[in-house]
Structure formats: structure tokens, C-alpha cells
Amino acid sequence: MAFEDYDPNAGSDLATSVKILISGGFGVGKTTMVASISEITPLRTEELISERSVGVDDLAGVEEKTTTTVALDFGRITIDQSLVLYLFGTPGQDRFWFLWDELARGALGAVVLVDTRRLEIAFAAIDFFESRGITFTVAVNCFERAPLYTDVEVRDALDLDDRTPIVFCDARDRNSCKAVLLTLMEHLIARASPAAPA
Ligand SMILES: Nc1nc2c(ncn2[C@@H]2O[C@H](COP(=O)(O)OP(=O)(O)OP(=O)(O)O)[C@@H](O)[C@H]2O)c(=O)[nH]1
Ligand SMILES: [Mg+2]
């Protein structure tokens, strides 16, 4: 269902289900975010990063990482009795890009998680959503050793338009992840309102 068609007072007892993607580059915290926020045990498709990944996966900046998502993460969060979000975490590595089109099918919106130590790996996800007209919010996952930038600096570095919200979060913290999703939902509502610029 398109967001414009969503009517919380449609007279049905059934909640509306909305598909949201949690995306971004390799090792930015996508699986962590889905696990933090999901009210069901999340489905994960993690595989060990093996010696065979050497030269294939770029581990620079995330050397301590031992597993990686090879298909998707899946979780669910109930916003209220009329709205349930289904969360799909994308794989982060280039070699799983072919899955993104399938995962994005029917998605209402997306979160692009970024790590300020490796901002440039966010471009692929941003380009993907911009080119498909999928509304997204950027969430900076604040790793301890990552440089601190203001939202203005992040917007500038990622060449984002003024309307795309940027939020700072800790992917390990449920309330922080909830705030990210609420920002995305508010952005989707603003985009869908008749007064919103095209
Ligand atoms: N310090 C800190 N560590 C984090 C945070 N978020 C995630 N991590 C850690 O960073 C590592 C990468 O997190 P994942 O959630 O696997 O990242 P991902 O984006 O799903 O990775 P891929 O699926 O391989 O692309 C894990 O070891 C997490 O425990 C955070 O906010 N702070
Ligand atoms: Mg993952």
C-alpha cells in the first residue's frame, strides 16, 4: 500500500503493515539496529568472515568484525494498534548488492546508517534510494572512536538535500533506534502531505 493511501481509521481492526529498510555500508550497525529494536527474535543471516574473504571484503576500519550479513535481517516493531513496522536489514557488502532490488520491493522508506570513520561507503545506499524515489533518513551511528561531526557537516559531506533528516543514534540502544524510526515516519508523513513540495 502506498503511504498516501494509509488510513488509520479505515474501520478495520487489523494493523497496517509497513516495510522499512535498514541499510548502509559494510559494518555500520544494521544488524545491531534491527536486533535492538525488534520485539520478536530477529531473523539474522550472519556468516563468519573467513580467510576466503581476504581481498574480497574491505575490513579497513572494522577489523574486529567477525561476522557479516549474507542475505537480510528481519524484525518487527509495533508502533501502536494501527501500525506495525517490518524491518529489513540489508547486507552491507558490495558482493550482495544484487539482493537490494528484491529487498526494496514494496518498501515505504529506509534508514541509511552511517559511520563517520567511513562516510563514503554510504553513497551507494543513498544513490540507490534517490534513484528509486524511496524516502530515507540518515542515521549517524555514533561509534566511540569515530570523529564527531555536526549535522551540517554530515549533510555537506554526503551531499544531502535540506529536507532529508539526519539523526544521531546508538544502534545498540532501543530508544535511540526508536527515535530514528519515528523521524523516518514523520518525514514520510511530511512528504505525503498535499502541501509538501515535490
Ligand atoms: N561501539 C559500537 N559498536 C557498535 C555499534 N553498532 C554496532 N556496533 C558493533 O559494530 C559491529 C558491526 O555491527 P553489525 O550490526 O554487524 O553491522 P552491519 O552493518 O550489520 O554489518 P554487515 O551486515 O556486515 O554489513 C558489531 O561488532 C557491533 O557490535 C555502536 O553503536 N557502537
Ligand atoms: Mg549485518
JSON list of C-alpha atoms and ligand atoms in Angstrom, two decimals:
[
{"chain": "A", "resi": 1, "resn": "MET", "atom": "CA", "xyz": [0.00, 0.00, 0.00]},
{"chain": "A", "resi": 2, "resn": "ALA", "atom": "CA", "xyz": [1.24, 3.47, -0.82]},
{"chain": "A", "resi": 3, "resn": "PHE", "atom": "CA", "xyz": [1.76, 5.76, 2.15]},
{"chain": "A", "resi": 4, "resn": "GLU", "atom": "CA", "xyz": [-0.79, 8.26, 0.81]},
{"chain": "A", "resi": 5, "resn": "ASP", "atom": "CA", "xyz": [-3.42, 5.51, 1.00]},
{"chain": "A", "resi": 6, "resn": "TYR", "atom": "CA", "xyz": [-2.74, 4.72, 4.63]},
{"chain": "A", "resi": 7, "resn": "ASP", "atom": "CA", "xyz": [-5.85, 5.42, 6.66]},
{"chain": "A", "resi": 8, "resn": "PRO", "atom": "CA", "xyz": [-5.55, 4.57, 10.34]},
{"chain": "A", "resi": 9, "resn": "ASN", "atom": "CA", "xyz": [-9.30, 4.99, 10.79]},
{"chain": "A", "resi": 10, "resn": "ALA", "atom": "CA", "xyz": [-10.31, 2.70, 7.99]},
{"chain": "A", "resi": 11, "resn": "GLY", "atom": "CA", "xyz": [-12.59, 0.75, 10.32]},
{"chain": "A", "resi": 12, "resn": "SER", "atom": "CA", "xyz": [-10.53, -2.43, 10.35]},
{"chain": "A", "resi": 13, "resn": "ASP", "atom": "CA", "xyz": [-9.14, -3.99, 13.49]},
{"chain": "A", "resi": 14, "resn": "LEU", "atom": "CA", "xyz": [-6.12, -5.14, 11.53]},
{"chain": "A", "resi": 15, "resn": "ALA", "atom": "CA", "xyz": [-2.98, -3.06, 11.85]},
{"chain": "A", "resi": 16, "resn": "THR", "atom": "CA", "xyz": [-1.39, -1.63, 8.74]},
{"chain": "A", "resi": 17, "resn": "SER", "atom": "CA", "xyz": [1.93, -3.26, 7.97]},
{"chain": "A", "resi": 18, "resn": "VAL", "atom": "CA", "xyz": [4.72, -1.14, 6.60]},
{"chain": "A", "resi": 19, "resn": "LYS", "atom": "CA", "xyz": [8.06, -2.33, 5.25]},
{"chain": "A", "resi": 20, "resn": "ILE", "atom": "CA", "xyz": [11.13, -0.31, 6.23]},
{"chain": "A", "resi": 21, "resn": "LEU", "atom": "CA", "xyz": [14.72, -0.98, 5.13]},
{"chain": "A", "resi": 22, "resn": "ILE", "atom": "CA", "xyz": [17.68, -0.58, 7.48]},
{"chain": "A", "resi": 23, "resn": "SER", "atom": "CA", "xyz": [20.56, -0.06, 5.12]},
{"chain": "A", "resi": 24, "resn": "GLY", "atom": "CA", "xyz": [24.03, 1.39, 4.70]},
{"chain": "A", "resi": 25, "resn": "GLY", "atom": "CA", "xyz": [27.56, 0.24, 4.04]},
{"chain": "A", "resi": 26, "resn": "PHE", "atom": "CA", "xyz": [29.54, -2.66, 5.43]},
{"chain": "A", "resi": 27, "resn": "GLY", "atom": "CA", "xyz": [29.67, -2.92, 9.23]},
{"chain": "A", "resi": 28, "resn": "VAL", "atom": "CA", "xyz": [27.81, 0.29, 10.09]},
{"chain": "A", "resi": 29, "resn": "GLY", "atom": "CA", "xyz": [25.49, -1.44, 12.58]},
{"chain": "A", "resi": 30, "resn": "LYS", "atom": "CA", "xyz": [22.45, -2.53, 10.55]},
{"chain": "A", "resi": 31, "resn": "THR", "atom": "CA", "xyz": [22.10, -5.98, 12.15]},
{"chain": "A", "resi": 32, "resn": "THR", "atom": "CA", "xyz": [22.67, -4.39, 15.57]},
{"chain": "A", "resi": 33, "resn": "MET", "atom": "CA", "xyz": [19.89, -1.85, 14.97]},
{"chain": "A", "resi": 34, "resn": "VAL", "atom": "CA", "xyz": [17.32, -4.44, 13.85]},
{"chain": "A", "resi": 35, "resn": "ALA", "atom": "CA", "xyz": [18.18, -6.61, 16.88]},
{"chain": "A", "resi": 36, "resn": "SER", "atom": "CA", "xyz": [17.95, -3.64, 19.29]},
{"chain": "A", "resi": 37, "resn": "ILE", "atom": "CA", "xyz": [14.52, -2.59, 18.21]},
{"chain": "A", "resi": 38, "resn": "SER", "atom": "CA", "xyz": [12.76, -5.77, 17.20]},
{"chain": "A", "resi": 39, "resn": "GLU", "atom": "CA", "xyz": [10.06, -7.05, 19.56]},
{"chain": "A", "resi": 40, "resn": "ILE", "atom": "CA", "xyz": [10.41, -10.53, 18.07]},
{"chain": "A", "resi": 41, "resn": "THR", "atom": "CA", "xyz": [13.62, -12.53, 17.97]},
{"chain": "A", "resi": 42, "resn": "PRO", "atom": "CA", "xyz": [15.16, -11.13, 14.82]},
{"chain": "A", "resi": 43, "resn": "LEU", "atom": "CA", "xyz": [15.95, -13.36, 11.90]},
{"chain": "A", "resi": 44, "resn": "ARG", "atom": "CA", "xyz": [19.63, -12.97, 11.05]},
{"chain": "A", "resi": 45, "resn": "THR", "atom": "CA", "xyz": [21.66, -14.43, 8.24]},
{"chain": "A", "resi": 46, "resn": "GLU", "atom": "CA", "xyz": [25.15, -13.94, 9.63]},
{"chain": "A", "resi": 47, "resn": "GLU", "atom": "CA", "xyz": [28.15, -15.86, 8.37]},
{"chain": "A", "resi": 48, "resn": "LEU", "atom": "CA", "xyz": [31.67, -15.87, 9.72]},
{"chain": "A", "resi": 49, "resn": "ILE", "atom": "CA", "xyz": [34.08, -13.65, 7.85]},
{"chain": "A", "resi": 50, "resn": "SER", "atom": "CA", "xyz": [36.58, -16.29, 6.79]},
{"chain": "A", "resi": 51, "resn": "GLU", "atom": "CA", "xyz": [40.04, -16.24, 5.32]},
{"chain": "A", "resi": 52, "resn": "ARG", "atom": "CA", "xyz": [38.37, -16.60, 1.94]},
{"chain": "A", "resi": 53, "resn": "SER", "atom": "CA", "xyz": [37.07, -13.04, 2.41]},
{"chain": "A", "resi": 54, "resn": "VAL", "atom": "CA", "xyz": [40.60, -11.66, 2.33]},
{"chain": "A", "resi": 55, "resn": "GLY", "atom": "CA", "xyz": [40.93, -9.42, -0.68]},
{"chain": "A", "resi": 56, "resn": "VAL", "atom": "CA", "xyz": [37.16, -9.59, -1.26]},
{"chain": "A", "resi": 57, "resn": "ASP", "atom": "CA", "xyz": [35.71, -7.81, 1.79]},
{"chain": "A", "resi": 58, "resn": "ASP", "atom": "CA", "xyz": [37.19, -4.48, 2.80]},
{"chain": "A", "resi": 59, "resn": "LEU", "atom": "CA", "xyz": [37.70, -4.78, 6.58]},
{"chain": "A", "resi": 60, "resn": "ALA", "atom": "CA", "xyz": [39.50, -1.43, 6.92]},
{"chain": "A", "resi": 61, "resn": "GLY", "atom": "CA", "xyz": [38.05, 0.35, 9.97]},
{"chain": "A", "resi": 62, "resn": "VAL", "atom": "CA", "xyz": [36.10, -2.71, 11.13]},
{"chain": "A", "resi": 63, "resn": "GLU", "atom": "CA", "xyz": [38.98, -5.13, 11.68]},
{"chain": "A", "resi": 64, "resn": "GLU", "atom": "CA", "xyz": [37.38, -6.61, 14.81]},
{"chain": "A", "resi": 65, "resn": "LYS", "atom": "CA", "xyz": [34.29, -7.69, 12.88]},
{"chain": "A", "resi": 66, "resn": "THR", "atom": "CA", "xyz": [33.90, -11.48, 12.77]},
{"chain": "A", "resi": 67, "resn": "THR", "atom": "CA", "xyz": [30.52, -11.98, 11.07]},
{"chain": "A", "resi": 68, "resn": "THR", "atom": "CA", "xyz": [28.63, -10.37, 8.22]},
{"chain": "A", "resi": 69, "resn": "THR", "atom": "CA", "xyz": [25.08, -10.42, 6.87]},
{"chain": "A", "resi": 70, "resn": "VAL", "atom": "CA", "xyz": [24.79, -12.53, 3.74]},
{"chain": "A", "resi": 71, "resn": "ALA", "atom": "CA", "xyz": [21.08, -12.10, 2.96]},
{"chain": "A", "resi": 72, "resn": "LEU", "atom": "CA", "xyz": [18.99, -9.99, 5.33]},
{"chain": "A", "resi": 73, "resn": "ASP", "atom": "CA", "xyz": [17.94, -9.19, 8.88]},
{"chain": "A", "resi": 74, "resn": "PHE", "atom": "CA", "xyz": [14.27, -9.24, 9.73]},
{"chain": "A", "resi": 75, "resn": "GLY", "atom": "CA", "xyz": [12.46, -7.78, 12.73]},
{"chain": "A", "resi": 76, "resn": "ARG", "atom": "CA", "xyz": [9.19, -6.18, 13.74]},
{"chain": "A", "resi": 77, "resn": "ILE", "atom": "CA", "xyz": [8.07, -3.28, 15.89]},
{"chain": "A", "resi": 78, "resn": "THR", "atom": "CA", "xyz": [4.51, -2.29, 16.78]},
{"chain": "A", "resi": 79, "resn": "ILE", "atom": "CA", "xyz": [4.14, 1.48, 16.83]},
{"chain": "A", "resi": 80, "resn": "ASP", "atom": "CA", "xyz": [0.52, 1.39, 18.01]},
{"chain": "A", "resi": 81, "resn": "GLN", "atom": "CA", "xyz": [-2.51, -0.79, 17.42]},
{"chain": "A", "resi": 82, "resn": "SER", "atom": "CA", "xyz": [-2.93, 0.55, 13.92]},
{"chain": "A", "resi": 83, "resn": "LEU", "atom": "CA", "xyz": [0.68, 0.45, 12.68]},
{"chain": "A", "resi": 84, "resn": "VAL", "atom": "CA", "xyz": [3.31, -2.27, 12.60]},
{"chain": "A", "resi": 85, "resn": "LEU", "atom": "CA", "xyz": [6.72, -1.78, 11.03]},
{"chain": "A", "resi": 86, "resn": "TYR", "atom": "CA", "xyz": [8.52, -4.72, 9.44]},
{"chain": "A", "resi": 87, "resn": "LEU", "atom": "CA", "xyz": [12.23, -4.06, 9.38]},
{"chain": "A", "resi": 88, "resn": "PHE", "atom": "CA", "xyz": [14.51, -5.49, 6.72]},
{"chain": "A", "resi": 89, "resn": "GLY", "atom": "CA", "xyz": [18.24, -5.07, 7.28]},
{"chain": "A", "resi": 90, "resn": "THR", "atom": "CA", "xyz": [20.21, -5.19, 4.06]},
{"chain": "A", "resi": 91, "resn": "PRO", "atom": "CA", "xyz": [23.57, -6.88, 3.60]},
{"chain": "A", "resi": 92, "resn": "GLY", "atom": "CA", "xyz": [26.38, -4.33, 3.58]},
{"chain": "A", "resi": 93, "resn": "GLN", "atom": "CA", "xyz": [28.96, -5.77, 1.27]},
{"chain": "A", "resi": 94, "resn": "ASP", "atom": "CA", "xyz": [29.26, -4.98, -2.42]},
{"chain": "A", "resi": 95, "resn": "ARG", "atom": "CA", "xyz": [29.08, -8.63, -3.41]},
{"chain": "A", "resi": 96, "resn": "PHE", "atom": "CA", "xyz": [25.48, -8.86, -2.10]},
{"chain": "A", "resi": 97, "resn": "TRP", "atom": "CA", "xyz": [24.22, -5.81, -3.98]},
{"chain": "A", "resi": 98, "resn": "PHE", "atom": "CA", "xyz": [22.12, -7.99, -6.26]},
{"chain": "A", "resi": 99, "resn": "LEU", "atom": "CA", "xyz": [19.76, -8.61, -3.27]},
{"chain": "A", "resi": 100, "resn": "TRP", "atom": "CA", "xyz": [18.92, -4.95, -2.74]},
{"chain": "A", "resi": 101, "resn": "ASP", "atom": "CA", "xyz": [16.32, -4.64, -5.51]},
{"chain": "A", "resi": 102, "resn": "GLU", "atom": "CA", "xyz": [14.42, -7.60, -4.15]},
{"chain": "A", "resi": 103, "resn": "LEU", "atom": "CA", "xyz": [14.64, -6.34, -0.55]},
{"chain": "A", "resi": 104, "resn": "ALA", "atom": "CA", "xyz": [13.48, -2.86, -1.58]},
{"chain": "A", "resi": 105, "resn": "ARG", "atom": "CA", "xyz": [10.35, -4.10, -3.30]},
{"chain": "A", "resi": 106, "resn": "GLY", "atom": "CA", "xyz": [7.33, -2.61, -1.51]},
{"chain": "A", "resi": 107, "resn": "ALA", "atom": "CA", "xyz": [9.43, -0.66, 0.99]},
{"chain": "A", "resi": 108, "resn": "LEU", "atom": "CA", "xyz": [7.85, 2.57, 2.15]},
{"chain": "A", "resi": 109, "resn": "GLY", "atom": "CA", "xyz": [11.04, 4.13, 3.44]},
{"chain": "A", "resi": 110, "resn": "ALA", "atom": "CA", "xyz": [14.59, 3.49, 4.55]},
{"chain": "A", "resi": 111, "resn": "VAL", "atom": "CA", "xyz": [17.17, 4.34, 7.17]},
{"chain": "A", "resi": 112, "resn": "VAL", "atom": "CA", "xyz": [20.71, 4.85, 5.85]},
{"chain": "A", "resi": 113, "resn": "LEU", "atom": "CA", "xyz": [23.06, 4.16, 8.75]},
{"chain": "A", "resi": 114, "resn": "VAL", "atom": "CA", "xyz": [26.45, 5.82, 8.54]},
{"chain": "A", "resi": 115, "resn": "ASP", "atom": "CA", "xyz": [29.76, 5.56, 10.38]},
{"chain": "A", "resi": 116, "resn": "THR", "atom": "CA", "xyz": [31.67, 8.85, 10.32]},
{"chain": "A", "resi": 117, "resn": "ARG", "atom": "CA", "xyz": [35.00, 6.96, 10.08]},
{"chain": "A", "resi": 118, "resn": "ARG", "atom": "CA", "xyz": [33.90, 5.70, 6.67]},
{"chain": "A", "resi": 119, "resn": "LEU", "atom": "CA", "xyz": [31.30, 8.19, 5.45]},
{"chain": "A", "resi": 120, "resn": "GLU", "atom": "CA", "xyz": [31.96, 7.45, 1.79]},
{"chain": "A", "resi": 121, "resn": "ILE", "atom": "CA", "xyz": [30.51, 3.93, 1.99]},
{"chain": "A", "resi": 122, "resn": "ALA", "atom": "CA", "xyz": [27.05, 5.50, 2.48]},
{"chain": "A", "resi": 123, "resn": "PHE", "atom": "CA", "xyz": [26.93, 6.83, -1.08]},
{"chain": "A", "resi": 124, "resn": "ALA", "atom": "CA", "xyz": [25.86, 3.56, -2.67]},
{"chain": "A", "resi": 125, "resn": "ALA", "atom": "CA", "xyz": [22.79, 3.31, -0.42]},
{"chain": "A", "resi": 126, "resn": "ILE", "atom": "CA", "xyz": [21.92, 7.00, -0.82]},
{"chain": "A", "resi": 127, "resn": "ASP", "atom": "CA", "xyz": [22.19, 6.74, -4.62]},
{"chain": "A", "resi": 128, "resn": "PHE", "atom": "CA", "xyz": [20.10, 3.57, -4.58]},
{"chain": "A", "resi": 129, "resn": "PHE", "atom": "CA", "xyz": [17.19, 5.19, -2.71]},
{"chain": "A", "resi": 130, "resn": "GLU", "atom": "CA", "xyz": [17.40, 8.53, -4.52]},
{"chain": "A", "resi": 131, "resn": "SER", "atom": "CA", "xyz": [17.30, 6.85, -7.92]},
{"chain": "A", "resi": 132, "resn": "ARG", "atom": "CA", "xyz": [14.25, 4.78, -6.95]},
{"chain": "A", "resi": 133, "resn": "GLY", "atom": "CA", "xyz": [12.40, 7.63, -5.23]},
{"chain": "A", "resi": 134, "resn": "ILE", "atom": "CA", "xyz": [12.40, 5.83, -1.86]},
{"chain": "A", "resi": 135, "resn": "THR", "atom": "CA", "xyz": [12.21, 8.29, 1.05]},
{"chain": "A", "resi": 136, "resn": "PHE", "atom": "CA", "xyz": [15.03, 7.87, 3.55]},
{"chain": "A", "resi": 137, "resn": "THR", "atom": "CA", "xyz": [16.50, 9.27, 6.74]},
{"chain": "A", "resi": 138, "resn": "VAL", "atom": "CA", "xyz": [20.23, 9.30, 7.51]},
{"chain": "A", "resi": 139, "resn": "ALA", "atom": "CA", "xyz": [21.19, 7.99, 10.96]},
{"chain": "A", "resi": 140, "resn": "VAL", "atom": "CA", "xyz": [24.75, 8.54, 12.18]},
{"chain": "A", "resi": 141, "resn": "ASN", "atom": "CA", "xyz": [25.71, 5.56, 14.37]},
{"chain": "A", "resi": 142, "resn": "CYS", "atom": "CA", "xyz": [27.97, 7.17, 16.97]},
{"chain": "A", "resi": 143, "resn": "PHE", "atom": "CA", "xyz": [30.82, 4.70, 17.45]},
{"chain": "A", "resi": 144, "resn": "GLU", "atom": "CA", "xyz": [33.12, 5.67, 20.34]},
{"chain": "A", "resi": 145, "resn": "ARG", "atom": "CA", "xyz": [36.25, 6.30, 18.29]},
{"chain": "A", "resi": 146, "resn": "ALA", "atom": "CA", "xyz": [34.50, 7.94, 15.37]},
{"chain": "A", "resi": 147, "resn": "PRO", "atom": "CA", "xyz": [35.06, 11.62, 14.64]},
{"chain": "A", "resi": 148, "resn": "LEU", "atom": "CA", "xyz": [32.24, 13.89, 15.76]},
{"chain": "A", "resi": 149, "resn": "TYR", "atom": "CA", "xyz": [30.65, 15.97, 13.04]},
{"chain": "A", "resi": 150, "resn": "THR", "atom": "CA", "xyz": [27.64, 18.27, 13.12]},
{"chain": "A", "resi": 151, "resn": "ASP", "atom": "CA", "xyz": [24.57, 17.51, 11.07]},
{"chain": "A", "resi": 152, "resn": "VAL", "atom": "CA", "xyz": [25.53, 20.38, 8.76]},
{"chain": "A", "resi": 153, "resn": "GLU", "atom": "CA", "xyz": [28.93, 18.76, 8.12]},
{"chain": "A", "resi": 154, "resn": "VAL", "atom": "CA", "xyz": [27.37, 15.35, 7.53]},
{"chain": "A", "resi": 155, "resn": "ARG", "atom": "CA", "xyz": [24.79, 16.85, 5.16]},
{"chain": "A", "resi": 156, "resn": "ASP", "atom": "CA", "xyz": [27.54, 18.60, 3.27]},
{"chain": "A", "resi": 157, "resn": "ALA", "atom": "CA", "xyz": [29.82, 15.56, 3.07]},
{"chain": "A", "resi": 158, "resn": "LEU", "atom": "CA", "xyz": [27.00, 13.31, 1.87]},
{"chain": "A", "resi": 159, "resn": "ASP", "atom": "CA", "xyz": [25.58, 15.98, -0.45]},
{"chain": "A", "resi": 160, "resn": "LEU", "atom": "CA", "xyz": [22.08, 15.56, 1.00]},
{"chain": "A", "resi": 161, "resn": "ASP", "atom": "CA", "xyz": [19.22, 17.90, 0.23]},
{"chain": "A", "resi": 162, "resn": "ASP", "atom": "CA", "xyz": [17.87, 20.10, 3.04]},
{"chain": "A", "resi": 163, "resn": "ARG", "atom": "CA", "xyz": [14.78, 18.00, 3.61]},
{"chain": "A", "resi": 164, "resn": "THR", "atom": "CA", "xyz": [16.48, 14.68, 4.33]},
{"chain": "A", "resi": 165, "resn": "PRO", "atom": "CA", "xyz": [16.58, 14.34, 8.13]},
{"chain": "A", "resi": 166, "resn": "ILE", "atom": "CA", "xyz": [19.87, 13.48, 9.83]},
{"chain": "A", "resi": 167, "resn": "VAL", "atom": "CA", "xyz": [19.75, 11.95, 13.30]},
{"chain": "A", "resi": 168, "resn": "PHE", "atom": "CA", "xyz": [22.47, 10.75, 15.65]},
{"chain": "A", "resi": 169, "resn": "CYS", "atom": "CA", "xyz": [21.99, 7.38, 17.29]},
{"chain": "A", "resi": 170, "resn": "ASP", "atom": "CA", "xyz": [23.47, 4.42, 19.07]},
{"chain": "A", "resi": 171, "resn": "ALA", "atom": "CA", "xyz": [22.43, 1.29, 17.18]},
{"chain": "A", "resi": 172, "resn": "ARG", "atom": "CA", "xyz": [22.75, -0.75, 20.39]},
{"chain": "A", "resi": 173, "resn": "ASP", "atom": "CA", "xyz": [20.15, 1.35, 22.20]},
{"chain": "A", "resi": 174, "resn": "ARG", "atom": "CA", "xyz": [16.47, 0.57, 21.67]},
{"chain": "A", "resi": 175, "resn": "ASN", "atom": "CA", "xyz": [15.16, 4.05, 22.47]},
{"chain": "A", "resi": 176, "resn": "SER", "atom": "CA", "xyz": [17.73, 5.64, 20.22]},
{"chain": "A", "resi": 177, "resn": "CYS", "atom": "CA", "xyz": [16.71, 3.33, 17.34]},
{"chain": "A", "resi": 178, "resn": "LYS", "atom": "CA", "xyz": [13.05, 4.08, 18.04]},
{"chain": "A", "resi": 179, "resn": "ALA", "atom": "CA", "xyz": [13.77, 7.80, 17.70]},
{"chain": "A", "resi": 180, "resn": "VAL", "atom": "CA", "xyz": [15.36, 7.12, 14.31]},
{"chain": "A", "resi": 181, "resn": "LEU", "atom": "CA", "xyz": [12.27, 5.27, 13.10]},
{"chain": "A", "resi": 182, "resn": "LEU", "atom": "CA", "xyz": [9.96, 7.99, 14.40]},
{"chain": "A", "resi": 183, "resn": "THR", "atom": "CA", "xyz": [12.00, 10.58, 12.49]},
{"chain": "A", "resi": 184, "resn": "LEU", "atom": "CA", "xyz": [11.61, 8.49, 9.35]},
{"chain": "A", "resi": 185, "resn": "MET", "atom": "CA", "xyz": [7.85, 8.12, 9.89]},
{"chain": "A", "resi": 186, "resn": "GLU", "atom": "CA", "xyz": [7.45, 11.88, 10.41]},
{"chain": "A", "resi": 187, "resn": "HIS", "atom": "CA", "xyz": [9.46, 12.50, 7.26]},
{"chain": "A", "resi": 188, "resn": "LEU", "atom": "CA", "xyz": [7.26, 10.08, 5.30]},
{"chain": "A", "resi": 189, "resn": "ILE", "atom": "CA", "xyz": [4.12, 11.82, 6.58]},
{"chain": "A", "resi": 190, "resn": "ALA", "atom": "CA", "xyz": [5.52, 15.24, 5.67]},
{"chain": "A", "resi": 191, "resn": "ARG", "atom": "CA", "xyz": [6.45, 14.01, 2.17]},
{"chain": "A", "resi": 192, "resn": "ALA", "atom": "CA", "xyz": [2.98, 12.54, 1.67]},
{"chain": "A", "resi": 193, "resn": "SER", "atom": "CA", "xyz": [1.08, 15.62, 2.82]},
{"chain": "A", "resi": 194, "resn": "PRO", "atom": "CA", "xyz": [-0.51, 17.63, -0.02]},
{"chain": "A", "resi": 195, "resn": "ALA", "atom": "CA", "xyz": [1.43, 20.76, 0.94]},
{"chain": "A", "resi": 196, "resn": "ALA", "atom": "CA", "xyz": [4.82, 19.03, 0.59]},
{"chain": "A", "resi": 197, "resn": "PRO", "atom": "CA", "xyz": [6.98, 20.26, -2.30]},
{"chain": "A", "resi": 198, "resn": "ALA", "atom": "CA", "xyz": [7.56, 17.62, -4.97]},
{"chain": "B", "resi": 1, "resn": "LIG", "atom": "N1", "xyz": [30.76, 0.74, 19.75]},
{"chain": "B", "resi": 1, "resn": "LIG", "atom": "C1", "xyz": [29.72, 0.47, 18.98]},
{"chain": "B", "resi": 1, "resn": "LIG", "atom": "N2", "xyz": [29.73, -0.68, 18.32]},
{"chain": "B", "resi": 1, "resn": "LIG", "atom": "C2", "xyz": [28.68, -0.95, 17.53]},
{"chain": "B", "resi": 1, "resn": "LIG", "atom": "C3", "xyz": [27.61, -0.05, 17.37]},
{"chain": "B", "resi": 1, "resn": "LIG", "atom": "N3", "xyz": [26.74, -0.57, 16.47]},
{"chain": "B", "resi": 1, "resn": "LIG", "atom": "C4", "xyz": [27.27, -1.75, 16.09]},
{"chain": "B", "resi": 1, "resn": "LIG", "atom": "N4", "xyz": [28.42, -2.00, 16.74]},
{"chain": "B", "resi": 1, "resn": "LIG", "atom": "C5", "xyz": [29.32, -3.13, 16.58]},
{"chain": "B", "resi": 1, "resn": "LIG", "atom": "O1", "xyz": [29.85, -2.98, 15.27]},
{"chain": "B", "resi": 1, "resn": "LIG", "atom": "C6", "xyz": [29.95, -4.24, 14.64]},
{"chain": "B", "resi": 1, "resn": "LIG", "atom": "C7", "xyz": [29.21, -4.22, 13.32]},
{"chain": "B", "resi": 1, "resn": "LIG", "atom": "O2", "xyz": [27.85, -4.25, 13.57]},
{"chain": "B", "resi": 1, "resn": "LIG", "atom": "P1", "xyz": [26.79, -5.02, 12.64]},
{"chain": "B", "resi": 1, "resn": "LIG", "atom": "O3", "xyz": [25.45, -4.71, 13.26]},
{"chain": "B", "resi": 1, "resn": "LIG", "atom": "O4", "xyz": [27.13, -6.43, 12.40]},
{"chain": "B", "resi": 1, "resn": "LIG", "atom": "O5", "xyz": [26.97, -4.22, 11.28]},
{"chain": "B", "resi": 1, "resn": "LIG", "atom": "P2", "xyz": [26.24, -4.48, 9.89]},
{"chain": "B", "resi": 1, "resn": "LIG", "atom": "O6", "xyz": [26.02, -3.14, 9.29]},
{"chain": "B", "resi": 1, "resn": "LIG", "atom": "O7", "xyz": [25.05, -5.34, 10.06]},
{"chain": "B", "resi": 1, "resn": "LIG", "atom": "O8", "xyz": [27.36, -5.28, 9.09]},
{"chain": "B", "resi": 1, "resn": "LIG", "atom": "P3", "xyz": [27.24, -6.05, 7.68]},
{"chain": "B", "resi": 1, "resn": "LIG", "atom": "O9", "xyz": [25.96, -6.81, 7.70]},
{"chain": "B", "resi": 1, "resn": "LIG", "atom": "O10", "xyz": [28.44, -6.96, 7.65]},
{"chain": "B", "resi": 1, "resn": "LIG", "atom": "O11", "xyz": [27.31, -5.00, 6.63]},
{"chain": "B", "resi": 1, "resn": "LIG", "atom": "C8", "xyz": [29.42, -5.26, 15.63]},
{"chain": "B", "resi": 1, "resn": "LIG", "atom": "O12", "xyz": [30.54, -5.83, 16.27]},
{"chain": "B", "resi": 1, "resn": "LIG", "atom": "C9", "xyz": [28.60, -4.45, 16.61]},
{"chain": "B", "resi": 1, "resn": "LIG", "atom": "O13", "xyz": [28.59, -4.98, 17.92]},
{"chain": "B", "resi": 1, "resn": "LIG", "atom": "C10", "xyz": [27.63, 1.17, 18.11]},
{"chain": "B", "resi": 1, "resn": "LIG", "atom": "O14", "xyz": [26.73, 1.99, 18.04]},
{"chain": "B", "resi": 1, "resn": "LIG", "atom": "N5", "xyz": [28.74, 1.39, 18.89]},
{"chain": "B", "resi": 2, "resn": "MG", "atom": "MG", "xyz": [24.55, -7.05, 9.10]}
]
